[in-house]
Amino acid sequence: MKKYLFLFFTIISLNCLAQFKNGIVKYNLILAFDEGFSKSPVLKDNYNKAIEGAKKLTFTLSFNENGSLFKLDDIIKDGLSGVNMALAYSEGEDIIYNSKNNFETVTQSNTFMGDFLITESKKTDWNLTQESKNIDDYLCYKATSILVVDNDVKIFKFPIVAWYCPQIAVNFGPKGYNGLPGLILELQERNIIYGLKSIVFGKNNLKIEKPSKGKAVTTEELNSIISGKFKD
C-alpha cells in the first residue's frame, strides 16, 4: 500500500513540475516617483500623465522549456496623452525573445523611425541575496544588478531589483531579464516596475517564435541612428 501511495504522490509531483515548464504570466506596469522629472514643471506634468497612462498597460511573458517571449498586450493608443508617454518612458513596445540555453536575446524594437531587430547574447550579472517576500503566495528572493546606459555624452548607472521564485525553476523574466534560478515575478529597473498580475501554467508545450520584423542592427547602431535623427 505504501508503495502505491509513494508512486501516486511521485506522479502528482512530476505533473506539477511539468506544468511549471510552460506558462503565461501577466504583469502590470508601475512608474514610480523619479526626482529627475520633478525639477521642471513641464517634465513633471508629462511624467504624471505617464504614471496614469501606465495603469492602463499590461504585458505578457509566455515561456516553455526552450525560451520566452515578452511583449505589450493590445491597447488603444490615446494620442499624446498618458499611455503613449508611459510607453516612451518604459520602452514598452519592444518585443523580446529569450533562449534558455545560450542566453540569446532577440529584440524587435518598434521606434518612431521604424522597426529594428537586435540579436545578442545577453546574461545579467546578478547579486543574489537572502531577502525574501511572498508574491501571490509564491516565496520569492531578491536579486540585484546594475543597468549601465551610455548615451555618448555620459554613462549612467541605474539599480535593478528582481524578485524571483525558485519554486518555478525557469530562468526568464520581464523585459528580457534572465539568468536567475527561478521565474522573475517582480522587476524594478530604475523607476519602472513590472508587478505580477496573474500566472497560469499549462501542460501543453506553448509555441514561442522569435521576433522577425525589422532591420537587423546592433544596439550601438540603433543608438547611433536615433541620436543622429535628433541632431538633424
PDB file of C-alpha atoms in Angstrom:
ATOM      1  CA  MET A   1       0.000   0.000   0.000  1.00  0.00           C
ATOM      2  CA  LYS A   2       2.795   2.428   0.936  1.00  0.00           C
ATOM      3  CA  LYS A   3       4.493   1.620  -2.365  1.00  0.00           C
ATOM      4  CA  TYR A   4       1.377   2.642  -4.323  1.00  0.00           C
ATOM      5  CA  LEU A   5       0.925   5.832  -2.266  1.00  0.00           C
ATOM      6  CA  PHE A   6       4.549   6.779  -2.902  1.00  0.00           C
ATOM      7  CA  LEU A   7       4.088   6.183  -6.622  1.00  0.00           C
ATOM      8  CA  PHE A   8       0.863   8.218  -6.641  1.00  0.00           C
ATOM      9  CA  PHE A   9       2.427  11.250  -4.955  1.00  0.00           C
ATOM     10  CA  THR A  10       5.517  10.985  -7.166  1.00  0.00           C
ATOM     11  CA  ILE A  11       3.341  11.160 -10.294  1.00  0.00           C
ATOM     12  CA  ILE A  12       1.407  14.136  -8.878  1.00  0.00           C
ATOM     13  CA  SER A  13       4.656  15.959  -8.083  1.00  0.00           C
ATOM     14  CA  LEU A  14       6.082  15.326 -11.539  1.00  0.00           C
ATOM     15  CA  ASN A  15       2.884  16.626 -13.148  1.00  0.00           C
ATOM     16  CA  CYS A  16       3.109  19.816 -11.082  1.00  0.00           C
ATOM     17  CA  LEU A  17       6.723  20.340 -12.096  1.00  0.00           C
ATOM     18  CA  ALA A  18       5.823  19.738 -15.729  1.00  0.00           C
ATOM     19  CA  GLN A  19       3.185  22.475 -15.548  1.00  0.00           C
ATOM     20  CA  PHE A  20       5.859  24.925 -14.389  1.00  0.00           C
ATOM     21  CA  LYS A  21       7.759  24.390 -17.649  1.00  0.00           C
ATOM     22  CA  ASN A  22       5.051  26.169 -19.652  1.00  0.00           C
ATOM     23  CA  GLY A  23       3.138  29.226 -18.653  1.00  0.00           C
ATOM     24  CA  ILE A  24       1.734  32.668 -19.309  1.00  0.00           C
ATOM     25  CA  VAL A  25       2.498  35.480 -16.891  1.00  0.00           C
ATOM     26  CA  LYS A  26       0.724  38.846 -16.873  1.00  0.00           C
ATOM     27  CA  TYR A  27       2.440  41.941 -15.450  1.00  0.00           C
ATOM     28  CA  ASN A  28       1.170  45.390 -14.553  1.00  0.00           C
ATOM     29  CA  LEU A  29       3.321  48.443 -15.224  1.00  0.00           C
ATOM     30  CA  ILE A  30       4.016  50.982 -12.483  1.00  0.00           C
ATOM     31  CA  LEU A  31       6.053  54.165 -12.905  1.00  0.00           C
ATOM     32  CA  ALA A  32       7.416  55.153  -9.503  1.00  0.00           C
ATOM     33  CA  PHE A  33       8.461  58.637  -8.396  1.00  0.00           C
ATOM     34  CA  ASP A  34      11.588  59.932 -10.118  1.00  0.00           C
ATOM     35  CA  GLU A  35      13.234  63.034  -8.691  1.00  0.00           C
ATOM     36  CA  GLY A  36      14.774  63.887 -12.046  1.00  0.00           C
ATOM     37  CA  PHE A  37      11.342  64.598 -13.539  1.00  0.00           C
ATOM     38  CA  SER A  38      10.265  66.867 -10.682  1.00  0.00           C
ATOM     39  CA  LYS A  39      12.754  69.654 -11.383  1.00  0.00           C
ATOM     40  CA  SER A  40      10.841  71.099 -14.330  1.00  0.00           C
ATOM     41  CA  PRO A  41       7.075  71.865 -14.356  1.00  0.00           C
ATOM     42  CA  VAL A  42       6.771  70.575 -17.943  1.00  0.00           C
ATOM     43  CA  LEU A  43       8.675  67.341 -17.236  1.00  0.00           C
ATOM     44  CA  LYS A  44       6.737  66.840 -14.006  1.00  0.00           C
ATOM     45  CA  ASP A  45       3.380  67.294 -15.751  1.00  0.00           C
ATOM     46  CA  ASN A  46       4.299  64.896 -18.562  1.00  0.00           C
ATOM     47  CA  TYR A  47       5.623  62.306 -16.143  1.00  0.00           C
ATOM     48  CA  ASN A  48       2.475  62.484 -14.019  1.00  0.00           C
ATOM     49  CA  LYS A  49       0.470  61.780 -17.182  1.00  0.00           C
ATOM     50  CA  ALA A  50       2.762  58.834 -17.890  1.00  0.00           C
ATOM     51  CA  ILE A  51       2.159  57.471 -14.371  1.00  0.00           C
ATOM     52  CA  GLU A  52      -1.589  57.476 -15.027  1.00  0.00           C
ATOM     53  CA  GLY A  53      -1.142  56.023 -18.513  1.00  0.00           C
ATOM     54  CA  ALA A  54       0.970  53.164 -17.150  1.00  0.00           C
ATOM     55  CA  LYS A  55      -2.034  51.957 -15.163  1.00  0.00           C
ATOM     56  CA  LYS A  56      -3.739  51.046 -18.454  1.00  0.00           C
ATOM     57  CA  LEU A  57      -0.860  48.865 -19.680  1.00  0.00           C
ATOM     58  CA  THR A  58      -0.264  45.146 -19.158  1.00  0.00           C
ATOM     59  CA  PHE A  59       2.433  42.841 -20.502  1.00  0.00           C
ATOM     60  CA  THR A  60       2.609  39.100 -21.183  1.00  0.00           C
ATOM     61  CA  LEU A  61       5.542  36.739 -20.682  1.00  0.00           C
ATOM     62  CA  SER A  62       4.975  33.379 -22.387  1.00  0.00           C
ATOM     63  CA  PHE A  63       7.504  30.636 -21.724  1.00  0.00           C
ATOM     64  CA  ASN A  64       8.214  26.977 -22.449  1.00  0.00           C
ATOM     65  CA  GLU A  65      11.183  24.670 -21.902  1.00  0.00           C
ATOM     66  CA  ASN A  66      13.246  26.377 -24.598  1.00  0.00           C
ATOM     67  CA  GLY A  67      12.532  30.085 -24.440  1.00  0.00           C
ATOM     68  CA  SER A  68      10.291  33.011 -23.577  1.00  0.00           C
ATOM     69  CA  LEU A  69       8.578  35.940 -25.298  1.00  0.00           C
ATOM     70  CA  PHE A  70       7.773  39.231 -23.571  1.00  0.00           C
ATOM     71  CA  LYS A  71       5.503  41.819 -25.169  1.00  0.00           C
ATOM     72  CA  LEU A  72       2.928  44.528 -24.594  1.00  0.00           C
ATOM     73  CA  ASP A  73      -0.708  43.467 -24.590  1.00  0.00           C
ATOM     74  CA  ASP A  74      -3.016  45.036 -27.173  1.00  0.00           C
ATOM     75  CA  ILE A  75      -4.061  48.590 -26.295  1.00  0.00           C
ATOM     76  CA  ILE A  76      -5.850  51.553 -27.759  1.00  0.00           C
ATOM     77  CA  LYS A  77      -3.350  54.387 -28.045  1.00  0.00           C
ATOM     78  CA  ASP A  78      -4.506  57.822 -26.989  1.00  0.00           C
ATOM     79  CA  GLY A  79      -2.532  60.367 -28.967  1.00  0.00           C
ATOM     80  CA  LEU A  80      -0.105  62.384 -26.864  1.00  0.00           C
ATOM     81  CA  SER A  81      -1.696  61.598 -23.505  1.00  0.00           C
ATOM     82  CA  GLY A  82      -0.558  59.255 -20.751  1.00  0.00           C
ATOM     83  CA  VAL A  83      -0.465  55.864 -22.483  1.00  0.00           C
ATOM     84  CA  ASN A  84       1.969  56.938 -25.188  1.00  0.00           C
ATOM     85  CA  MET A  85       4.108  58.760 -22.640  1.00  0.00           C
ATOM     86  CA  ALA A  86       4.230  55.666 -20.434  1.00  0.00           C
ATOM     87  CA  LEU A  87       5.303  53.585 -23.439  1.00  0.00           C
ATOM     88  CA  ALA A  88       8.039  56.089 -24.264  1.00  0.00           C
ATOM     89  CA  TYR A  89       9.431  56.144 -20.711  1.00  0.00           C
ATOM     90  CA  SER A  90       9.390  52.347 -20.391  1.00  0.00           C
ATOM     91  CA  GLU A  91      10.302  51.382 -23.989  1.00  0.00           C
ATOM     92  CA  GLY A  92       7.202  49.250 -23.619  1.00  0.00           C
ATOM     93  CA  GLU A  93       6.620  48.461 -27.292  1.00  0.00           C
ATOM     94  CA  ASP A  94       9.702  46.251 -27.635  1.00  0.00           C
ATOM     95  CA  ILE A  95       9.073  42.528 -28.226  1.00  0.00           C
ATOM     96  CA  ILE A  96      11.779  40.426 -26.575  1.00  0.00           C
ATOM     97  CA  TYR A  97      12.643  36.750 -27.051  1.00  0.00           C
ATOM     98  CA  ASN A  98      14.999  34.816 -24.777  1.00  0.00           C
ATOM     99  CA  SER A  99      16.585  31.423 -25.413  1.00  0.00           C
ATOM    100  CA  LYS A 100      17.038  29.259 -22.332  1.00  0.00           C
ATOM    101  CA  ASN A 101      20.288  27.535 -23.241  1.00  0.00           C
ATOM    102  CA  ASN A 102      22.599  30.102 -24.823  1.00  0.00           C
ATOM    103  CA  PHE A 103      21.054  33.333 -23.462  1.00  0.00           C
ATOM    104  CA  GLU A 104      20.366  34.543 -26.992  1.00  0.00           C
ATOM    105  CA  THR A 105      18.135  37.620 -26.863  1.00  0.00           C
ATOM    106  CA  VAL A 106      16.248  38.881 -29.904  1.00  0.00           C
ATOM    107  CA  THR A 107      14.624  42.296 -29.505  1.00  0.00           C
ATOM    108  CA  GLN A 108      12.183  43.748 -32.004  1.00  0.00           C
ATOM    109  CA  SER A 109      12.425  47.453 -31.221  1.00  0.00           C
ATOM    110  CA  ASN A 110       9.422  49.384 -32.520  1.00  0.00           C
ATOM    111  CA  THR A 111      10.561  53.013 -32.762  1.00  0.00           C
ATOM    112  CA  PHE A 112       9.239  56.211 -34.331  1.00  0.00           C
ATOM    113  CA  MET A 113      11.756  55.564 -37.117  1.00  0.00           C
ATOM    114  CA  GLY A 114      10.512  52.074 -37.874  1.00  0.00           C
ATOM    115  CA  ASP A 115      11.173  48.533 -36.672  1.00  0.00           C
ATOM    116  CA  PHE A 116      14.644  47.219 -35.863  1.00  0.00           C
ATOM    117  CA  LEU A 117      15.861  43.752 -34.905  1.00  0.00           C
ATOM    118  CA  ILE A 118      18.708  43.256 -32.426  1.00  0.00           C
ATOM    119  CA  THR A 119      20.210  39.802 -31.783  1.00  0.00           C
ATOM    120  CA  GLU A 120      22.747  39.455 -28.974  1.00  0.00           C
ATOM    121  CA  SER A 121      23.952  37.164 -26.215  1.00  0.00           C
ATOM    122  CA  LYS A 122      22.725  38.762 -23.018  1.00  0.00           C
ATOM    123  CA  LYS A 123      23.012  37.481 -19.463  1.00  0.00           C
ATOM    124  CA  THR A 124      22.546  39.763 -16.470  1.00  0.00           C
ATOM    125  CA  ASP A 125      25.202  39.665 -13.745  1.00  0.00           C
ATOM    126  CA  TRP A 126      23.075  39.162 -10.620  1.00  0.00           C
ATOM    127  CA  ASN A 127      23.866  39.546  -6.929  1.00  0.00           C
ATOM    128  CA  LEU A 128      21.704  37.030  -5.027  1.00  0.00           C
ATOM    129  CA  THR A 129      20.517  37.892  -1.517  1.00  0.00           C
ATOM    130  CA  GLN A 130      18.674  36.076   1.269  1.00  0.00           C
ATOM    131  CA  GLU A 131      15.967  38.747   1.471  1.00  0.00           C
ATOM    132  CA  SER A 132      12.573  37.253   0.673  1.00  0.00           C
ATOM    133  CA  LYS A 133       8.892  38.092   0.388  1.00  0.00           C
ATOM    134  CA  ASN A 134       5.697  36.425  -0.799  1.00  0.00           C
ATOM    135  CA  ILE A 135       4.131  37.455  -4.089  1.00  0.00           C
ATOM    136  CA  ASP A 136       0.698  35.872  -4.550  1.00  0.00           C
ATOM    137  CA  ASP A 137       1.658  33.018  -2.187  1.00  0.00           C
ATOM    138  CA  TYR A 138       4.908  32.360  -4.083  1.00  0.00           C
ATOM    139  CA  LEU A 139       8.053  32.665  -1.980  1.00  0.00           C
ATOM    140  CA  CYS A 140      10.434  34.959  -3.835  1.00  0.00           C
ATOM    141  CA  TYR A 141      14.017  36.045  -3.240  1.00  0.00           C
ATOM    142  CA  LYS A 142      15.674  39.344  -4.050  1.00  0.00           C
ATOM    143  CA  ALA A 143      18.439  39.721  -6.637  1.00  0.00           C
ATOM    144  CA  THR A 144      20.102  42.974  -7.672  1.00  0.00           C
ATOM    145  CA  SER A 145      22.140  44.251 -10.585  1.00  0.00           C
ATOM    146  CA  ILE A 146      23.132  47.475 -12.350  1.00  0.00           C
ATOM    147  CA  LEU A 147      21.877  48.838 -15.662  1.00  0.00           C
ATOM    148  CA  VAL A 148      24.603  50.802 -17.462  1.00  0.00           C
ATOM    149  CA  VAL A 149      23.433  53.334 -20.063  1.00  0.00           C
ATOM    150  CA  ASP A 150      25.923  55.169 -22.285  1.00  0.00           C
ATOM    151  CA  ASN A 151      24.376  57.996 -24.333  1.00  0.00           C
ATOM    152  CA  ASP A 152      27.727  59.088 -25.865  1.00  0.00           C
ATOM    153  CA  VAL A 153      27.790  62.074 -23.506  1.00  0.00           C
ATOM    154  CA  LYS A 154      27.632  60.464 -20.076  1.00  0.00           C
ATOM    155  CA  ILE A 155      27.480  56.993 -18.569  1.00  0.00           C
ATOM    156  CA  PHE A 156      24.531  56.400 -16.228  1.00  0.00           C
ATOM    157  CA  LYS A 157      24.140  53.534 -13.765  1.00  0.00           C
ATOM    158  CA  PHE A 158      20.669  52.554 -12.560  1.00  0.00           C
ATOM    159  CA  PRO A 159      19.699  49.908  -9.980  1.00  0.00           C
ATOM    160  CA  ILE A 160      17.836  46.744 -10.982  1.00  0.00           C
ATOM    161  CA  VAL A 161      15.872  44.706  -8.427  1.00  0.00           C
ATOM    162  CA  ALA A 162      14.304  41.350  -9.274  1.00  0.00           C
ATOM    163  CA  TRP A 163      12.149  39.099  -7.104  1.00  0.00           C
ATOM    164  CA  TYR A 164      12.409  35.534  -8.415  1.00  0.00           C
ATOM    165  CA  CYS A 165      10.671  32.309  -7.381  1.00  0.00           C
ATOM    166  CA  PRO A 166      12.888  29.173  -7.154  1.00  0.00           C
ATOM    167  CA  GLN A 167       9.717  27.060  -6.995  1.00  0.00           C
ATOM    168  CA  ILE A 168       9.164  27.951 -10.674  1.00  0.00           C
ATOM    169  CA  ALA A 169      12.541  26.833 -11.974  1.00  0.00           C
ATOM    170  CA  VAL A 170      12.769  28.682 -15.287  1.00  0.00           C
ATOM    171  CA  ASN A 171      15.283  31.489 -15.797  1.00  0.00           C
ATOM    172  CA  PHE A 172      13.061  34.062 -17.544  1.00  0.00           C
ATOM    173  CA  GLY A 173      11.549  37.399 -16.608  1.00  0.00           C
ATOM    174  CA  PRO A 174      10.118  40.706 -17.869  1.00  0.00           C
ATOM    175  CA  LYS A 175      11.921  42.824 -20.466  1.00  0.00           C
ATOM    176  CA  GLY A 176      14.417  40.123 -21.399  1.00  0.00           C
ATOM    177  CA  TYR A 177      15.999  39.731 -17.981  1.00  0.00           C
ATOM    178  CA  ASN A 178      17.202  36.192 -17.379  1.00  0.00           C
ATOM    179  CA  GLY A 179      19.763  34.001 -15.648  1.00  0.00           C
ATOM    180  CA  LEU A 180      18.172  33.651 -12.210  1.00  0.00           C
ATOM    181  CA  PRO A 181      17.339  30.263 -10.604  1.00  0.00           C
ATOM    182  CA  GLY A 182      13.614  30.945 -10.844  1.00  0.00           C
ATOM    183  CA  LEU A 183      10.968  32.938 -12.690  1.00  0.00           C
ATOM    184  CA  ILE A 184      11.015  36.701 -12.042  1.00  0.00           C
ATOM    185  CA  LEU A 185       7.625  37.691 -10.644  1.00  0.00           C
ATOM    186  CA  GLU A 186       8.505  41.328  -9.990  1.00  0.00           C
ATOM    187  CA  LEU A 187      11.126  43.535 -11.603  1.00  0.00           C
ATOM    188  CA  GLN A 188      12.211  47.118 -10.981  1.00  0.00           C
ATOM    189  CA  GLU A 189      14.525  48.829 -13.456  1.00  0.00           C
ATOM    190  CA  ARG A 190      15.280  52.341 -12.214  1.00  0.00           C
ATOM    191  CA  ASN A 191      11.758  53.741 -11.588  1.00  0.00           C
ATOM    192  CA  ILE A 192       9.950  51.243 -13.848  1.00  0.00           C
ATOM    193  CA  ILE A 193       8.234  48.341 -12.070  1.00  0.00           C
ATOM    194  CA  TYR A 194       6.695  45.226 -13.601  1.00  0.00           C
ATOM    195  CA  GLY A 195       4.434  43.664 -10.967  1.00  0.00           C
ATOM    196  CA  LEU A 196       2.744  40.279 -11.153  1.00  0.00           C
ATOM    197  CA  LYS A 197      -0.922  40.391 -12.159  1.00  0.00           C
ATOM    198  CA  SER A 198      -1.594  36.699 -12.842  1.00  0.00           C
ATOM    199  CA  ILE A 199       0.126  33.456 -13.788  1.00  0.00           C
ATOM    200  CA  VAL A 200      -1.269  30.347 -15.483  1.00  0.00           C
ATOM    201  CA  PHE A 201       0.639  27.107 -16.026  1.00  0.00           C
ATOM    202  CA  GLY A 202      -0.138  24.628 -18.788  1.00  0.00           C
ATOM    203  CA  LYS A 203       0.690  21.032 -19.575  1.00  0.00           C
ATOM    204  CA  ASN A 204       0.906  21.504 -23.330  1.00  0.00           C
ATOM    205  CA  ASN A 205       4.036  22.999 -24.837  1.00  0.00           C
ATOM    206  CA  LEU A 206       3.423  26.617 -25.833  1.00  0.00           C
ATOM    207  CA  LYS A 207       4.675  27.612 -29.266  1.00  0.00           C
ATOM    208  CA  ILE A 208       7.036  30.555 -28.985  1.00  0.00           C
ATOM    209  CA  GLU A 209       8.522  32.223 -32.051  1.00  0.00           C
ATOM    210  CA  LYS A 210      11.370  34.699 -32.313  1.00  0.00           C
ATOM    211  CA  PRO A 211      10.506  38.219 -33.495  1.00  0.00           C
ATOM    212  CA  SER A 212      11.403  38.648 -37.148  1.00  0.00           C
ATOM    213  CA  LYS A 213      10.147  42.092 -38.183  1.00  0.00           C
ATOM    214  CA  GLY A 214      12.600  44.922 -38.744  1.00  0.00           C
ATOM    215  CA  LYS A 215      16.054  45.867 -39.995  1.00  0.00           C
ATOM    216  CA  ALA A 216      18.891  43.886 -38.370  1.00  0.00           C
ATOM    217  CA  VAL A 217      21.165  46.197 -36.352  1.00  0.00           C
ATOM    218  CA  THR A 218      23.333  46.148 -33.250  1.00  0.00           C
ATOM    219  CA  THR A 219      22.411  48.091 -30.114  1.00  0.00           C
ATOM    220  CA  GLU A 220      25.178  50.572 -30.849  1.00  0.00           C
ATOM    221  CA  GLU A 221      23.957  51.074 -34.420  1.00  0.00           C
ATOM    222  CA  LEU A 222      20.389  51.690 -33.279  1.00  0.00           C
ATOM    223  CA  ASN A 223      21.531  54.218 -30.656  1.00  0.00           C
ATOM    224  CA  SER A 224      23.569  55.985 -33.333  1.00  0.00           C
ATOM    225  CA  ILE A 225      20.613  56.065 -35.753  1.00  0.00           C
ATOM    226  CA  ILE A 226      18.288  57.553 -33.148  1.00  0.00           C
ATOM    227  CA  SER A 227      20.897  60.052 -31.902  1.00  0.00           C
ATOM    228  CA  GLY A 228      21.558  61.167 -35.486  1.00  0.00           C
ATOM    229  CA  LYS A 229      17.850  61.709 -36.082  1.00  0.00           C
ATOM    230  CA  PHE A 230      17.580  64.007 -33.070  1.00  0.00           C
ATOM    231  CA  LYS A 231      20.613  66.003 -34.265  1.00  0.00           C
ATOM    232  CA  ASP A 232      19.090  66.595 -37.714  1.00  0.00           C
TER     233      ASP A 232
END
